[in-house]
Every structure is written in structure tokens, then in C-alpha cells.
Amino acid sequence: MALHEFDLIRAYFDRSSSADDVVLGVGDDAAIVQPAPGEQLVISTDTLVAGRHFPLGTLPADIGWKSLAVNLSDLAAMGANPRWCLLALTLPEADEAFLGGFAEGFWQLAQQAGIVLIGGDTTRGPLSITVTVIGSVPAGGALRRDGARVGDGIYVSHTLGGAGLGLALALGEPLSAPASVRQAALTALNRPEPQLALGLALRGLASSAIDISDGLAQDLGHILSRSNVGAKIDAGLLPLAPGLLDGCGGDRARTLALTAGDDYQLCVTIPREREAEVAGWPGLTRIGDIESEPGLRIWQEGKRLLLPQAGFQHF
Ligand code: ADP
Ligand code: MG
């Protein structure tokens, strides 16, 4: 049955919310929200294009989850509390099987993160999803890319390379990884977990932060250039995704951990005098140091490592 635009919005994307900071949600020409006094709003938007940000054939529920996850990850990297979001959907057709799955994955993460969908846009065209997220921080409290200082420690959250392995598998590369490793890698690719709690915990502690969407080397590079510093990291300290080493060997595992995108972990710097406060935090690994000499130097067992490629770029 063909679904009209407004029925479609009502059926899948208009859910009442008890959030008292939403004055007016889906249904009017625009939404009205009420930030608390003393808060700053943190705003970001990201588009997922079929075949470019996810392989064709990705499950609709995974697309729904991921379209919100990549945006929440930006809020996590800013140390922001997720508050409101907008969803601009371009669909080739009003396919209810797709919409049902997409909405399920989207709402699952929205509920988990406590973010309220306040509006959006629905149009026909090649599949593409744009989500805009709005978060909040106490004024001046956001984590940024430009605060790293010489002597800071460099840390990454959880593990790296899992989504890169998942993408290689999804694209049909013949790798000898066992079923459990394949499953974990595909989950890392399709269901990234935005590091919101960690971002909040690092507020007032980390000197800079970024989420790893385009590969550690490239994303850490953004911190370095915005902060006018350089860094050395030890590739031997990289927390590799479980099974990555066995699944594809040392060189490839290291390259994936350094250059593959889509892991959506955080890379942060911590001032030396505050590093004791994060020692022993689960899921946070120290991988290197901020230095004054510009550029990123990667060491492996006492030798400089040169990367085959820097990371993902659209153009
Ligand atoms: P307008 O024509 O005034 O831009 P629309 O017809 O595009 O309004 O949308 C009607 C209402 O539905 C608006 O409140 C809009 O924010 C909301 N909306 C449209 N598409 C979506 C969507 N995919 N998800 C959530 N809300 C949506
Ligand atoms: Mg509109």
C-alpha cells in the first residue's frame, strides 16, 4: 500500500515525548525547544549516503541506528548531553518494510541515548539520510579539538579496527576470521556505540577530543593541526579489536586500527598533571604523547612506521 508523506511521518517518526524542554515537536512548521539558563547548545549534522557510508544491502534497522549513531558520536566528542534531533530522509519509495526496520533501529538508539526527535523532512530520491543533533553543555564546558598541549597524554577508547574489518568482510574480502570475529566486526561496522558517557566523564578533564570516524591517524591529525602541536604514538599500544590480529595478521590489523574509519571511538588528550585521574579507567588506553614538533610520528618497536594511506576522504 502506498503511503502518503504525512501518513508516513505520523506512522514512523511522530512519537510523543514527555521531555519538558520540547515546547513543540513534530507537526508544525518548525520545532520549539527550551534550553536551560546557562547552557550552550552544541549542534552537528551528518549525512549517510547509500553505497558510500554503508554498503548496499545493509539492513534497514542498521541504517537507522547508524544514521543517529554517527551524529551522537560528534556530541560525545564534544562532551555534550544529547537533547534534540532532526531527521531528513530521502527515500526512493515509501517502502514500509524499509521504513519499519529503519525506524526500529533509529528509535532504539534514540531511546538509549535519551534524545528527542523534534522534526525533519521527507523527500523522494536516491536513499540518503541526514540527521541533525543538538546537545547541551554548561557554558564553556565543551570538549574541543584545539586544546591539546605539549606533554599531554593521548588516549583512545575501547578498540580500533573492528569496523574496518567489518567493512572488508561486508565487501566480500576473503579473510580467514572465525565466525565470532566476523560477527563482532560486522556489529562494529553496523551498530557503532557512540561514546556519550565517556565524553561526559571527560568534560573538564580532557584538553581536546575528537571522534574517530575517518581513521585514528587522520582524526588525531585534526587535533594536532587545530592545536598547533605534533605527536608520537606507539602502534604497539593500539587497542586492537578482538580477533583482528588473528583475522588478518599484524600489518593489516595495525593499518586498519590506524586508518580505517567508522569505529566511532574517541581520541582524547589529557594534561600530564591529570593523567592519574584516568589511570585504570576501563576502555581508555594511552597510546602516545603530544610533542611540539608538528606532524604525527608513529613508532613500532623502535622504528618509524609509514602509513600506506592517511584515512578516508570523499574528494
Ligand atoms: P514543511 O512543509 O512546513 O517544511 P513538512 O511537511 O516537511 O513541513 O513536515 C511536517 C512536519 O513533520 C514538520 O514538523 C517536520 O519537522 C516533520 N517531519 C517531516 N519529516 C520528518 C521526519 N522524517 N522525521 C521527523 N519529523 C519529520
Ligand atoms: Mg519541510
PDB file of N, CA and C and ligand atoms in Angstrom, residues 5 120-122, ligand 2:
ATOM      1  N   GLU A   5       3.044  11.100   2.305  1.00  0.00           N
ATOM      2  CA  GLU A   5       4.112  11.715   3.099  1.00  0.00           C
ATOM      3  C   GLU A   5       3.704  11.917   4.556  1.00  0.00           C
ATOM      4  N   GLY A 120      11.935  17.172  11.010  1.00  0.00           N
ATOM      5  CA  GLY A 120      12.734  16.648   9.919  1.00  0.00           C
ATOM      6  C   GLY A 120      12.138  17.017   8.594  1.00  0.00           C
ATOM      7  N   ASP A 121      12.457  16.207   7.589  1.00  0.00           N
ATOM      8  CA  ASP A 121      11.952  16.449   6.246  1.00  0.00           C
ATOM      9  C   ASP A 121      11.930  15.104   5.546  1.00  0.00           C
ATOM     10  N   THR A 122      10.962  14.930   4.652  1.00  0.00           N
ATOM     11  CA  THR A 122      10.826  13.656   3.955  1.00  0.00           C
ATOM     12  C   THR A 122      10.650  13.938   2.472  1.00  0.00           C
TER      13      THR A 122
HETATM   14 MG    MG B   2       9.730  20.541   5.337  1.00  0.00          MG
END
